[in-house]
CSV table of N, CA and C in Angstrom, one decimal:
chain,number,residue,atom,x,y,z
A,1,UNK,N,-9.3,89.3,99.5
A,1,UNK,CA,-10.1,88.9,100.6
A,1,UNK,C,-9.8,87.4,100.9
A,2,UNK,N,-9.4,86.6,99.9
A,2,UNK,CA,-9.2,85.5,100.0
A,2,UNK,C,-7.7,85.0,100.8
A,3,UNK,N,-7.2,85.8,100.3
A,3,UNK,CA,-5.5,85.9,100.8
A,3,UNK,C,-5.7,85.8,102.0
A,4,UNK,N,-6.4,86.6,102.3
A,4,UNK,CA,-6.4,87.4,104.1
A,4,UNK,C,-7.1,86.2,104.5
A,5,UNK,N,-7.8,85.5,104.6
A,5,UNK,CA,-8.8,84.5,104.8
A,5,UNK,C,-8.0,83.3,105.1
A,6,UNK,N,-7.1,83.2,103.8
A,6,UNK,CA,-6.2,81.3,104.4
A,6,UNK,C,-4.7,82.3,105.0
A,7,UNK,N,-4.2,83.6,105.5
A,7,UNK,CA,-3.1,83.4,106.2
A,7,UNK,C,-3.6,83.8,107.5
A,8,UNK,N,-4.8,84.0,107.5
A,8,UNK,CA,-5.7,84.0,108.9
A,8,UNK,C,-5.3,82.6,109.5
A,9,UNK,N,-6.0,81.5,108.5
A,9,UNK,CA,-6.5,80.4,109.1
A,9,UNK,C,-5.1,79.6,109.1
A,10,UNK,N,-4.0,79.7,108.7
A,10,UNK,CA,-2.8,79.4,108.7
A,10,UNK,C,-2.2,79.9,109.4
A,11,UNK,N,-2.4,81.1,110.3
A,11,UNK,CA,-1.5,81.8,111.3
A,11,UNK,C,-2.5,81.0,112.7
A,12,UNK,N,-3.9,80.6,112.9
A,12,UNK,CA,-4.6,80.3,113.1
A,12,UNK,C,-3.9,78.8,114.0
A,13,UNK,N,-3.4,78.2,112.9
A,13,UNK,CA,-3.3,76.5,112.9
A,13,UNK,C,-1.8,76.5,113.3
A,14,UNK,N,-1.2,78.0,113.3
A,14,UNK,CA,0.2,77.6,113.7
A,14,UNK,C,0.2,78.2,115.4
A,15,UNK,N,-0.6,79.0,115.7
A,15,UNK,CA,-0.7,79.3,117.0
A,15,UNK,C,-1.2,78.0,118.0
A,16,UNK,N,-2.4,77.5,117.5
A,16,UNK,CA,-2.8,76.3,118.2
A,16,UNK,C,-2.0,75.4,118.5
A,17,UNK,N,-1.3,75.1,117.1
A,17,UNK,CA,-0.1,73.8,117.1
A,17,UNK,C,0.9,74.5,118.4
A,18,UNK,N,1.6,75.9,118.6
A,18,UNK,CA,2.3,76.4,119.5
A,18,UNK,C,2.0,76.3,120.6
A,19,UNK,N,0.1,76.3,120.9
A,19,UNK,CA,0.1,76.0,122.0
A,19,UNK,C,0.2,74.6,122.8
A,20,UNK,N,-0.3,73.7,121.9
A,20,UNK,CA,-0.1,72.0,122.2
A,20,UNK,C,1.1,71.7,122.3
A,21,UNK,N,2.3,73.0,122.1
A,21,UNK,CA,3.9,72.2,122.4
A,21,UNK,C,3.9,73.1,123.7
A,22,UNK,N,3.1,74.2,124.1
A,22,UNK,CA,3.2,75.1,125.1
A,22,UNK,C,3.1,73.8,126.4
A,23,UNK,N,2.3,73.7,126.2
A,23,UNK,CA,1.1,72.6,127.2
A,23,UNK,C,1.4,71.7,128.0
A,24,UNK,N,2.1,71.0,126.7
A,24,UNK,CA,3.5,69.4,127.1
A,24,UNK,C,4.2,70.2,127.4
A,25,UNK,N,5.0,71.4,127.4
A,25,UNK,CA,6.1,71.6,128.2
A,25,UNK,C,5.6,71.5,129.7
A,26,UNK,N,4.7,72.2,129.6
A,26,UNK,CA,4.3,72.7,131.1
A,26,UNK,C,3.9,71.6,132.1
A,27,UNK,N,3.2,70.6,131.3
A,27,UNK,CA,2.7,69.2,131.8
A,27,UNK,C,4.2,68.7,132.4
A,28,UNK,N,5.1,68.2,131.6
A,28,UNK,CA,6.2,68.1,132.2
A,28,UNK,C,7.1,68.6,133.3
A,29,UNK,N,7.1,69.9,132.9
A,29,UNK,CA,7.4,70.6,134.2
A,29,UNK,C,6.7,70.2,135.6
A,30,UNK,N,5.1,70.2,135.7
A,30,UNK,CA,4.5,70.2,136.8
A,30,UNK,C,3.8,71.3,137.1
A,31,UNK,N,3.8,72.7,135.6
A,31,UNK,CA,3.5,73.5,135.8
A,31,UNK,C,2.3,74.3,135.3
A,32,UNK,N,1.6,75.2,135.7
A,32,UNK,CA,0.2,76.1,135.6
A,32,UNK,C,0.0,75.4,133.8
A,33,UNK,N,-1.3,74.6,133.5
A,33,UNK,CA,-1.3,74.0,132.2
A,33,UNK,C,-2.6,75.0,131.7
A,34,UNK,N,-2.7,75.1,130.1
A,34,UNK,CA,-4.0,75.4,129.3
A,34,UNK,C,-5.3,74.1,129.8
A,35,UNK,N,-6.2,74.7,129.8
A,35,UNK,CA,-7.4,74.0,130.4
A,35,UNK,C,-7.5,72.7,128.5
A,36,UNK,N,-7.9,71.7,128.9
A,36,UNK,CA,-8.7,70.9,128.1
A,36,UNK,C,-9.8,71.4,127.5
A,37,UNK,N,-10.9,72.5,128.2
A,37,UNK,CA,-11.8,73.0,127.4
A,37,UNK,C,-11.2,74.1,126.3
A,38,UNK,N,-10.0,75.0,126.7
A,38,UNK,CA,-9.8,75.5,126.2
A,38,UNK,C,-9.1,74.9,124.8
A,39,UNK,N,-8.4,74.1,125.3
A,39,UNK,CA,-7.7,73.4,123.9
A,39,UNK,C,-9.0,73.2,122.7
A,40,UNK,N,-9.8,72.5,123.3
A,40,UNK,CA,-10.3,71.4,122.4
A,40,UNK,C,-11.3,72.6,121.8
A,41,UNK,N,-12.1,73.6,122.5
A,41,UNK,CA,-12.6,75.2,121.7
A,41,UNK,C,-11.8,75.8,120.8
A,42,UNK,N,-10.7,75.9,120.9
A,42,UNK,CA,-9.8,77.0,119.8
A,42,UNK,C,-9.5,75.6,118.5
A,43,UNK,N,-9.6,74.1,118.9
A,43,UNK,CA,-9.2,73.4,118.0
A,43,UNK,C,-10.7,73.6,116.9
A,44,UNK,N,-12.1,73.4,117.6
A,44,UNK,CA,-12.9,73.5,116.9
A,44,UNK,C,-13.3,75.1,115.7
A,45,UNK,N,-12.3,76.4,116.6
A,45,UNK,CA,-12.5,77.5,116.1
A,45,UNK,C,-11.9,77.3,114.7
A,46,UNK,N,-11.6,76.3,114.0
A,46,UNK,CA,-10.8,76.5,112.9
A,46,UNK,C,-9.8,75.7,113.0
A,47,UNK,N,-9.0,75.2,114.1
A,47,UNK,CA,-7.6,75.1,113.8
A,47,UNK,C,-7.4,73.2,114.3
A,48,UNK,N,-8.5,72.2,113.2
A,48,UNK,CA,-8.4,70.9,113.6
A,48,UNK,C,-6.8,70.4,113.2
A,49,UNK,N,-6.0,71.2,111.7
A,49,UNK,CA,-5.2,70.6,111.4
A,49,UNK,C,-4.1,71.1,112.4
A,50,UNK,N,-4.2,72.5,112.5
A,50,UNK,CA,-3.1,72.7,114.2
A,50,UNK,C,-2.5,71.8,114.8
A,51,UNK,N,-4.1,71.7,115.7
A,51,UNK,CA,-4.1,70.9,117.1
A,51,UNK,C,-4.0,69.4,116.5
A,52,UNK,N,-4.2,69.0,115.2
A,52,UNK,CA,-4.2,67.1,115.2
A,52,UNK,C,-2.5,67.4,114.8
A,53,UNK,N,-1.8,67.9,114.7
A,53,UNK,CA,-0.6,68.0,114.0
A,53,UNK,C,0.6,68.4,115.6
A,54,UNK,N,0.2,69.6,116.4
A,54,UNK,CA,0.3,69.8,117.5
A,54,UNK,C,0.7,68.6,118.7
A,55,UNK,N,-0.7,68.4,118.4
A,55,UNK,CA,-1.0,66.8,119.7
A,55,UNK,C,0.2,65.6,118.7
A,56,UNK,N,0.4,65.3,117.9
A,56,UNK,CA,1.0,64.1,117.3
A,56,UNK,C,2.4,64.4,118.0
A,57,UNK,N,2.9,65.6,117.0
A,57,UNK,CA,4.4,65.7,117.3
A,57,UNK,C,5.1,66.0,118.3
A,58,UNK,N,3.6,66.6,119.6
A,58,UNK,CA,4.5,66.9,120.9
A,58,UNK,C,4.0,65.6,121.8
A,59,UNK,N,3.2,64.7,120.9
A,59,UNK,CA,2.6,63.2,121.8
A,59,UNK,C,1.9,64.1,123.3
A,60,UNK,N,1.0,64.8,122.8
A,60,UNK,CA,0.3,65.3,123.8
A,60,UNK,C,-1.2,65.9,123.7
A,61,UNK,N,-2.1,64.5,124.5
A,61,UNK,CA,-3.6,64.4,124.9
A,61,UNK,C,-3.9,63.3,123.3
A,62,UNK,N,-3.2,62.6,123.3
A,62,UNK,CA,-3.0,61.6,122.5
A,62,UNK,C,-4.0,60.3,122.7
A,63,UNK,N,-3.8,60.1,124.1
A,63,UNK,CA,-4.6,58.8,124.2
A,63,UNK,C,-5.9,59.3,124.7
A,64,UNK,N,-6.4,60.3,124.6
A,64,UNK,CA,-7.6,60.7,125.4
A,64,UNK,C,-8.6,60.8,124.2
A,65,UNK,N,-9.6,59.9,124.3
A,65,UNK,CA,-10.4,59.4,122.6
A,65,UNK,C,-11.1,60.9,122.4
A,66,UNK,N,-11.6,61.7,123.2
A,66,UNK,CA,-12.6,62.8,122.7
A,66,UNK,C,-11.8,64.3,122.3
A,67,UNK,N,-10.3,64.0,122.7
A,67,UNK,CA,-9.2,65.0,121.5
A,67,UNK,C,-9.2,64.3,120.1
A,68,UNK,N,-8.8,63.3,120.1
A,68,UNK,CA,-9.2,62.6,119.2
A,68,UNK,C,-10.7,62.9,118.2
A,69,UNK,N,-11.4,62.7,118.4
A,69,UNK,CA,-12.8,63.1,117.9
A,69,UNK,C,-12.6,64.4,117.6
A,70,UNK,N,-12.2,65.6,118.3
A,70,UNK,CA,-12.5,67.0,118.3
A,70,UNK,C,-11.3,67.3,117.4
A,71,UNK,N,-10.2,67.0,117.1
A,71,UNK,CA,-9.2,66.8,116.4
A,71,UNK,C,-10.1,66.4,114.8
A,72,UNK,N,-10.3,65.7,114.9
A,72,UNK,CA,-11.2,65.2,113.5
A,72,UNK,C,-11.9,65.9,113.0
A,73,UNK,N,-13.0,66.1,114.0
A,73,UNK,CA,-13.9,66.9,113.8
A,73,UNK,C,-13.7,68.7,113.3
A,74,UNK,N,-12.5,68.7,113.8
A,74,UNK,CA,-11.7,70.3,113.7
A,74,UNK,C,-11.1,70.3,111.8
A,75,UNK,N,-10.7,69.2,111.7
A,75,UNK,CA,-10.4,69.3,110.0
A,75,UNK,C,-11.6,69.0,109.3
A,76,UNK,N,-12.7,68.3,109.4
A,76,UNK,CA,-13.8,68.3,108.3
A,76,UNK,C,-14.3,69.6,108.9
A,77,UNK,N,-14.2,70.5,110.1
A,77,UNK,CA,-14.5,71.7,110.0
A,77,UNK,C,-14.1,72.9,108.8
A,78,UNK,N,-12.5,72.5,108.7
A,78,UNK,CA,-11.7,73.4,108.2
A,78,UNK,C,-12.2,73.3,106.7
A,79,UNK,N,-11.9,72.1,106.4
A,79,UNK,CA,-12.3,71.3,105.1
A,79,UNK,C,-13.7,72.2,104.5
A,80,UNK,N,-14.8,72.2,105.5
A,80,UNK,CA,-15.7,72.9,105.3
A,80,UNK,C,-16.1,74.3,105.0
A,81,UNK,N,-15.3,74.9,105.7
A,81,UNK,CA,-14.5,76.4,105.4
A,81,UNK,C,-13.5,76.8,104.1
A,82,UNK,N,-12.9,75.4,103.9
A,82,UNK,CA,-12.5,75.8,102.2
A,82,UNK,C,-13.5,75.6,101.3
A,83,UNK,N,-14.5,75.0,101.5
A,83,UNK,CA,-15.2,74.5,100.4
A,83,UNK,C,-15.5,75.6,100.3
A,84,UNK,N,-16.6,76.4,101.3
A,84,UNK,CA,-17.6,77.7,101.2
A,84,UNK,C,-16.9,78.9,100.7
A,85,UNK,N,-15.3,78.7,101.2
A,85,UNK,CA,-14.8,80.0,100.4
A,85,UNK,C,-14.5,79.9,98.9
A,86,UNK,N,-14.3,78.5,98.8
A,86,UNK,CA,-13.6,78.3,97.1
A,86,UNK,C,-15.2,78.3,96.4
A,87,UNK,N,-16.4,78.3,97.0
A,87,UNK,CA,-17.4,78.3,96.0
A,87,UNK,C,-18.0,79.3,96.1
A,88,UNK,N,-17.6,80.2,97.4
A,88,UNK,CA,-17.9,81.6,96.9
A,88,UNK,C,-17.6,82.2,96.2
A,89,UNK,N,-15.7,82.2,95.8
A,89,UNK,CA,-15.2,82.6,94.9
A,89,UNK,C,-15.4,82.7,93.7
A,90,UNK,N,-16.0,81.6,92.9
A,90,UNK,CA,-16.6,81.2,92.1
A,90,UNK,C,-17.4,81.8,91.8
């Protein structure tokens, strides 16, 4: 159960990250973009290390302070989700 739990949350953080390079492409283009609410919801569902890893390497919603915060706030999420499972395990 555990297995299934972190390649969830790891397939999780690699989708988000895929979408934050989706995003910048499209921004560049000029073309139909993922909404901001949307981003910054799926980063809080789990996936802070994704989207802060996402946003860096595609330099995209970078200077905007409250990605930033939601980004953060998305890893002491995650952080928090390991703890509960590693002490449930226990």
């Amino acid at each position: 159960m555990i297995r299934e739990i972190l390649i969830y949350g790891s397939l999780w953080n690699i989708f988000v990250f895929v979408l934050y390079g989706i995003d910048k492409g499209r921004a560049v283009r000029g073309k139909w973009r993922i909404s901001e609410k949307t981003l910054l919801l799926l980063t809080l569902c789990g996936a802070g290390l994704g989207a802060f890893l996402g946003g860096n390497y595609f330099h995209h919603k970078t200077r905007k302070w409250y990605f930033q915060v939601i980004w953060y706030l998305g890893i002491i999420i995650q952080i928090a989700i390991c703890y509960v499972i590693w002490k449930v395990r226990k």
